[in-house]
Coordinates of C-alpha atoms in Angstrom, one line a residue:
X1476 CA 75.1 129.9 172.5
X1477 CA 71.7 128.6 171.7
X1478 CA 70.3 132.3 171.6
X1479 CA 72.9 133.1 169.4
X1480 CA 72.5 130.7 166.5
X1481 CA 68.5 131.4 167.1
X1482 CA 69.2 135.2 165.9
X1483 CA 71.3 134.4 163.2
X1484 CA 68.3 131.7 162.1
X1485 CA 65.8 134.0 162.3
X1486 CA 67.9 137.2 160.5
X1487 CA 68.4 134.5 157.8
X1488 CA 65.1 133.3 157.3
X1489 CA 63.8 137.3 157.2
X1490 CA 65.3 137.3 153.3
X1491 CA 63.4 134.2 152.6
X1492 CA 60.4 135.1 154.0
X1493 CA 60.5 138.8 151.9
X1494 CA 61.9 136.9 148.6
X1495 CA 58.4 134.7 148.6
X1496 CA 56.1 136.9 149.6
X1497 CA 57.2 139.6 146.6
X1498 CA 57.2 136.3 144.4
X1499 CA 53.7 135.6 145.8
X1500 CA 52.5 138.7 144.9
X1501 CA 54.0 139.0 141.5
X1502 CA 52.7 135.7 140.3
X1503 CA 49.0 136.1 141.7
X1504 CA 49.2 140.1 139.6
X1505 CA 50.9 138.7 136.7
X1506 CA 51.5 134.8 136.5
X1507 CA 55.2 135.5 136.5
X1508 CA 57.7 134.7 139.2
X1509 CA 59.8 137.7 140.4
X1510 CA 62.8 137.1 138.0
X1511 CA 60.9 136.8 135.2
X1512 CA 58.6 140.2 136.6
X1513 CA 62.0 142.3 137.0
X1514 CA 64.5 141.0 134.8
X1515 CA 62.9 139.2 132.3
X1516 CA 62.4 139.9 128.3
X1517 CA 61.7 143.0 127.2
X1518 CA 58.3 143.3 125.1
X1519 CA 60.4 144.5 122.6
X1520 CA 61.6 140.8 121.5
X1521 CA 58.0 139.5 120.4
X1522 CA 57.7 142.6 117.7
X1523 CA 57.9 139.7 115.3
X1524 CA 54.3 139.2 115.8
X1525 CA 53.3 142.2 115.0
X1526 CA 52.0 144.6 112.1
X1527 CA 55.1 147.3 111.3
X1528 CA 53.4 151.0 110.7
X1529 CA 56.2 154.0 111.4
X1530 CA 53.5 156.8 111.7
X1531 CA 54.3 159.8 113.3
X1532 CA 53.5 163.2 115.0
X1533 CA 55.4 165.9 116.1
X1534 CA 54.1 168.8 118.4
X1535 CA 56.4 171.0 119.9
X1536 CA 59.3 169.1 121.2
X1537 CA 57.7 165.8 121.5
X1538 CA 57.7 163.6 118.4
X1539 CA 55.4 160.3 118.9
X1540 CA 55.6 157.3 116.4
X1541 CA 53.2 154.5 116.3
X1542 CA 56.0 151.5 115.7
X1543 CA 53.9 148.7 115.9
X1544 CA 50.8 147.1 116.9
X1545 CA 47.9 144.5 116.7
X1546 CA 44.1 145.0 116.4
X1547 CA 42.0 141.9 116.2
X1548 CA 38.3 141.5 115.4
X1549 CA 37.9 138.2 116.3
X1550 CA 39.0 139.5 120.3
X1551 CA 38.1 142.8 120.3
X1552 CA 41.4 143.6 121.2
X1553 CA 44.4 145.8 120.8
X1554 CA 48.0 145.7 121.6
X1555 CA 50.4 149.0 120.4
X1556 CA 54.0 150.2 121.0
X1557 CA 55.4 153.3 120.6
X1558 CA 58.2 155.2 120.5
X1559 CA 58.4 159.2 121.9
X1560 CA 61.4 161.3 122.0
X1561 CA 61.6 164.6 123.3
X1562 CA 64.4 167.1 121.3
X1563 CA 67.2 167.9 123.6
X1564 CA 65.9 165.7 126.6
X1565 CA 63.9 162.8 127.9
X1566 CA 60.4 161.8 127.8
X1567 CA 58.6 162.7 131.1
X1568 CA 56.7 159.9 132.4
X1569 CA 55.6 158.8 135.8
X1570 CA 55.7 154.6 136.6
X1571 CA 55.2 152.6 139.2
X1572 CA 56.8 149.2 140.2
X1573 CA 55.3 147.1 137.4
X1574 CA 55.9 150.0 134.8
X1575 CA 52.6 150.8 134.5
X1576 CA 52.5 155.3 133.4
X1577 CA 50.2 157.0 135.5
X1578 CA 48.6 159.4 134.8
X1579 CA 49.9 160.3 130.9
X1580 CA 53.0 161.2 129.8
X1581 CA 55.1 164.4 128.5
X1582 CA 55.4 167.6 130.5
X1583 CA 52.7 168.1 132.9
X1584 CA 51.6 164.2 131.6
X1585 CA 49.8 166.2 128.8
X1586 CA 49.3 163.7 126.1
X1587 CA 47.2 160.4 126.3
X1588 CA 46.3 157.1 124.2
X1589 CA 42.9 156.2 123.8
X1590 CA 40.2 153.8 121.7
X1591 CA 36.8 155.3 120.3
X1592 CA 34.6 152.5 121.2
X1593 CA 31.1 152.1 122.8
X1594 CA 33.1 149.7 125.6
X1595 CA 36.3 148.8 126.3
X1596 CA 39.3 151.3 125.9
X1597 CA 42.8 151.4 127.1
X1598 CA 43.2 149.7 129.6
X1599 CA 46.6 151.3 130.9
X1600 CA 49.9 152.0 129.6
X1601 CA 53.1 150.5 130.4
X1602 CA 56.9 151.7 129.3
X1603 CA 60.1 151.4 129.8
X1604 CA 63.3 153.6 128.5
X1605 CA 65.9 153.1 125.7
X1606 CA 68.1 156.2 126.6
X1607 CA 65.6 159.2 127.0
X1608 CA 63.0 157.5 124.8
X1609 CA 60.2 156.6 125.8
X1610 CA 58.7 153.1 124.9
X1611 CA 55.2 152.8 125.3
X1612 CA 53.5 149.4 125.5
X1613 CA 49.7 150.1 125.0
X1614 CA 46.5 146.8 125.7
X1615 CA 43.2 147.5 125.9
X1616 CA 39.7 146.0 124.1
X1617 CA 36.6 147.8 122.1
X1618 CA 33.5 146.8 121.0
X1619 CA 31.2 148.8 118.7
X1620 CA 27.6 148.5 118.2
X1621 CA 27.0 151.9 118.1
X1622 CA 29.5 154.1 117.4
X1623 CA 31.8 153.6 114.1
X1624 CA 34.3 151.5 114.5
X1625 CA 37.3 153.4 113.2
X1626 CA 40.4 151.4 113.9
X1627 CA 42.4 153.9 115.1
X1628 CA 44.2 154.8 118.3
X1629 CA 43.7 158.9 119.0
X1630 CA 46.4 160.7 120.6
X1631 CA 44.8 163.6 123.4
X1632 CA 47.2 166.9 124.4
X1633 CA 45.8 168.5 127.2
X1634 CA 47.7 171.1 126.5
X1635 CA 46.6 172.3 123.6
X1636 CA 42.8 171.2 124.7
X1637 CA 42.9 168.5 121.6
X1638 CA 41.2 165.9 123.8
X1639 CA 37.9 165.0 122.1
X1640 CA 37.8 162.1 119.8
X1641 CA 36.6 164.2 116.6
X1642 CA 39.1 167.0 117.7
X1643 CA 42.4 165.0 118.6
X1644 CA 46.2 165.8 118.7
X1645 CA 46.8 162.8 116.3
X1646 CA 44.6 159.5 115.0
X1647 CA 47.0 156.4 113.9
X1648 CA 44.8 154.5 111.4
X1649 CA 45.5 150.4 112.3
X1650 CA 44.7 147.4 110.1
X1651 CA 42.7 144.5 111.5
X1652 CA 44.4 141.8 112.1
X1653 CA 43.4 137.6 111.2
X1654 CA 45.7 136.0 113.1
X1655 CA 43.2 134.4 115.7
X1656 CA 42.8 130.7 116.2
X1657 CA 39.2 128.8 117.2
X1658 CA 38.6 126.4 119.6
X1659 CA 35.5 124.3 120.4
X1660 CA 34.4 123.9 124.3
X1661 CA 31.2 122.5 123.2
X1662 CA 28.3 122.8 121.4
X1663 CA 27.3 126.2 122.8
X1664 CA 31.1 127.8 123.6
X1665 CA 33.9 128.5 121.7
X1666 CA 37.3 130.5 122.3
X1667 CA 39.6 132.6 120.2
X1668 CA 42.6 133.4 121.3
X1669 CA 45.3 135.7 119.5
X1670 CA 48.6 136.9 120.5
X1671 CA 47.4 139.4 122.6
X1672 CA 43.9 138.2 124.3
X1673 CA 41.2 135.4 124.6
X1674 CA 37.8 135.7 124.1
X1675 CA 35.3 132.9 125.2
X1676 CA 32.3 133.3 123.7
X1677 CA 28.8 131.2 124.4
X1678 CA 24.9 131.1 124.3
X1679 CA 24.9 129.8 127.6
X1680 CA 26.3 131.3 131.0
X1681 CA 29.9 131.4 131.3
X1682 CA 31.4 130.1 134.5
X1683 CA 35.5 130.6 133.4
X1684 CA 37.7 129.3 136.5
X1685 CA 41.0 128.6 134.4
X1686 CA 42.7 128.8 131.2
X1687 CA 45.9 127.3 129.9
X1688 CA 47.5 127.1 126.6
X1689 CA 48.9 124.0 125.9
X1690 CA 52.1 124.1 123.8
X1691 CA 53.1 121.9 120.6
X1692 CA 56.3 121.3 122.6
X1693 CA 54.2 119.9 125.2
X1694 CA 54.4 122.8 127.9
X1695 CA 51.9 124.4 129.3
X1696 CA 51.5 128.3 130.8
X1697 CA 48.3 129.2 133.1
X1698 CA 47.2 132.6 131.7
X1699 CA 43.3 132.5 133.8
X1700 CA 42.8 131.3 137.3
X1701 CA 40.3 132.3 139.0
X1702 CA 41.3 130.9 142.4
X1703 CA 44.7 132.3 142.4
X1704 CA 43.8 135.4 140.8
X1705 CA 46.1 135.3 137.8
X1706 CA 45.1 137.1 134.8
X1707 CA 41.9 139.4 135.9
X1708 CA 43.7 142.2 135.9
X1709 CA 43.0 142.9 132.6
X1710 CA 39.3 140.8 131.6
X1711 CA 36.2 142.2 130.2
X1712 CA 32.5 141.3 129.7
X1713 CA 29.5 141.4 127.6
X1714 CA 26.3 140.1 127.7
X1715 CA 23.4 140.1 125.3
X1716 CA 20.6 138.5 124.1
X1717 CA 21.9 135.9 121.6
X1718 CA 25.6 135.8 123.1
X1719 CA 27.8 136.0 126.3
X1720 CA 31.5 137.0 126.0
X1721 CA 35.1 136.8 128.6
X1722 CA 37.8 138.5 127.2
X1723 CA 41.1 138.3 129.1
X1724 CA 44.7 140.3 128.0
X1725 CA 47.7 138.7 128.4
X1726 CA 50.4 139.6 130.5
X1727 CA 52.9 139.4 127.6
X1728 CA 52.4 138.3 123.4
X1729 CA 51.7 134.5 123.0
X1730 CA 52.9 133.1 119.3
X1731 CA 49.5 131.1 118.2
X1732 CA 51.4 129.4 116.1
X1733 CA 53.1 127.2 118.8
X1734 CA 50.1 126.7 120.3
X1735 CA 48.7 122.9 120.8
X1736 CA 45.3 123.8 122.2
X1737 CA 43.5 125.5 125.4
X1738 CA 42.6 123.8 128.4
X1739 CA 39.4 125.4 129.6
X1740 CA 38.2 124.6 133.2
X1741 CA 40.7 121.6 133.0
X1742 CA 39.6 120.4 130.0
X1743 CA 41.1 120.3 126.3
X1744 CA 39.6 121.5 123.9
X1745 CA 39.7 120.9 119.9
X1746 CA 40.0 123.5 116.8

């Protein structure tokens, strides 16, 4: 009897065991637990924050429209969706568990999104389907000291062999955006943060171990930890003579408008 009830613990506690190791491991790539990984929001519901364009290309079958986007100056960074249909079928794309499109996308993955800058670029593409469209979720940063910088997102079509920047499929023209807020570390560092990055920016070494934003409603959401590995999936540096700078992309859009103020390495800072 005692055997018994020791197999039917231990084929219980397998579930368990499965459901918080997948939540470990989706927390630590993304600072989400696994419901809010798999079945939470679609991006789709924080379009509010963003800049409305509607451009559009069509080659052959495919037609590709730049819906919406950011591009911030203060960050350096970029966040796009768009939409691509395909006439009389759907959009060919290849994704892994986290969405993210390997590879490129249409027939043969033939097309690609990318940022003319000196560093940075896109830093992967996720999407998800409505129907046979394809929505494309597109993050990525660029800095330009050398190169112009043109704004723009360039479309690539292997196909056709239009995959240099001055010879493209398509360029979507973007606006910069001035929706960044400024914080105060100290004397020597300072942060920005908009709805799609944060940028820490100092004359001195920068030692970041954790960020969190600190809500007006008094919440709080951990969007950098070191330690735990949340939120370096997506980070860039840059260091020069007169300034050193972190830049980390959210996971998802934060509305700056709710926010309170950062906590930087457990301490709040002021605008």
């Amino acid at each position: 009897m005692i055997i018994k009830y020791k197999k039917i613990f231990i084929i219980l506690l397998i579930p368990v065991i499965m459901i918080l190791g997948v939540n470990i491991f989706t927390y630590a790539y993304s600072g989400k637990n696994v419901w809010e990984f798999f079945f939470g929001k679609s991006e789709n519901n924080m379009r509010y924050l963003m800049e409305e364009y509607g451009q559009s290309v069509t080659i052959d079958d495919y037609t590709i429209v730049l819906e919406s986007a950011i591009f911030d100056d203060k960050t350096e960074c970029i966040y796009s969706m768009f939409r691509v249909t395909k006439n009389g079928g759907k959009v060919e794309a290849s994704m892994d568990m986290y969405n993210t499109i390997s590879g490129g996308f249409g027939e043969d993955r033939r097309f690609s999104l990318w940022i003319w800058a000196d560093t940075g670029g896109m830093r992967g593409l996720t999407g998800e389907y409505e129907g046979n469209d394809l929505i494309i979720y597109g993050r990525g940063t660029y800095h330009c000291d050398e190169s112009e910088d043109a704004h723009a997102i360039y479309l690539f079509d292997g196909k056709t062999d239009k995959i240099r920047f001055e010879d493209c499929a398509a360029k979507f023209d973007l606006k910069p955006t001035v929706n960044t807020e400024e914080f105060s570390v100290n004397d020597t560092t300072g942060i920005y943060i908009s709805p799609i990055a944060v940028k820490i920016f100092s004359t001195e070494t920068i030692n970041t171990e954790s960020i969190e934003i600190l809500y007006k409603d008094g919440t709080k959401e951990e969007v950098v930890n070191v330690e735990k590995r949340i939120g370096l999936g997506s980070s860039s540096q840059s260091y020069t003579l007169s300034e050193n700078t972190e830049t980390y992309i959210f996971s998802d859009l934060k509305d700056i408008e709710q926010i309170e103020s950062i906590i930087y390495n457990g301490k709040r800072t002021a605008k």
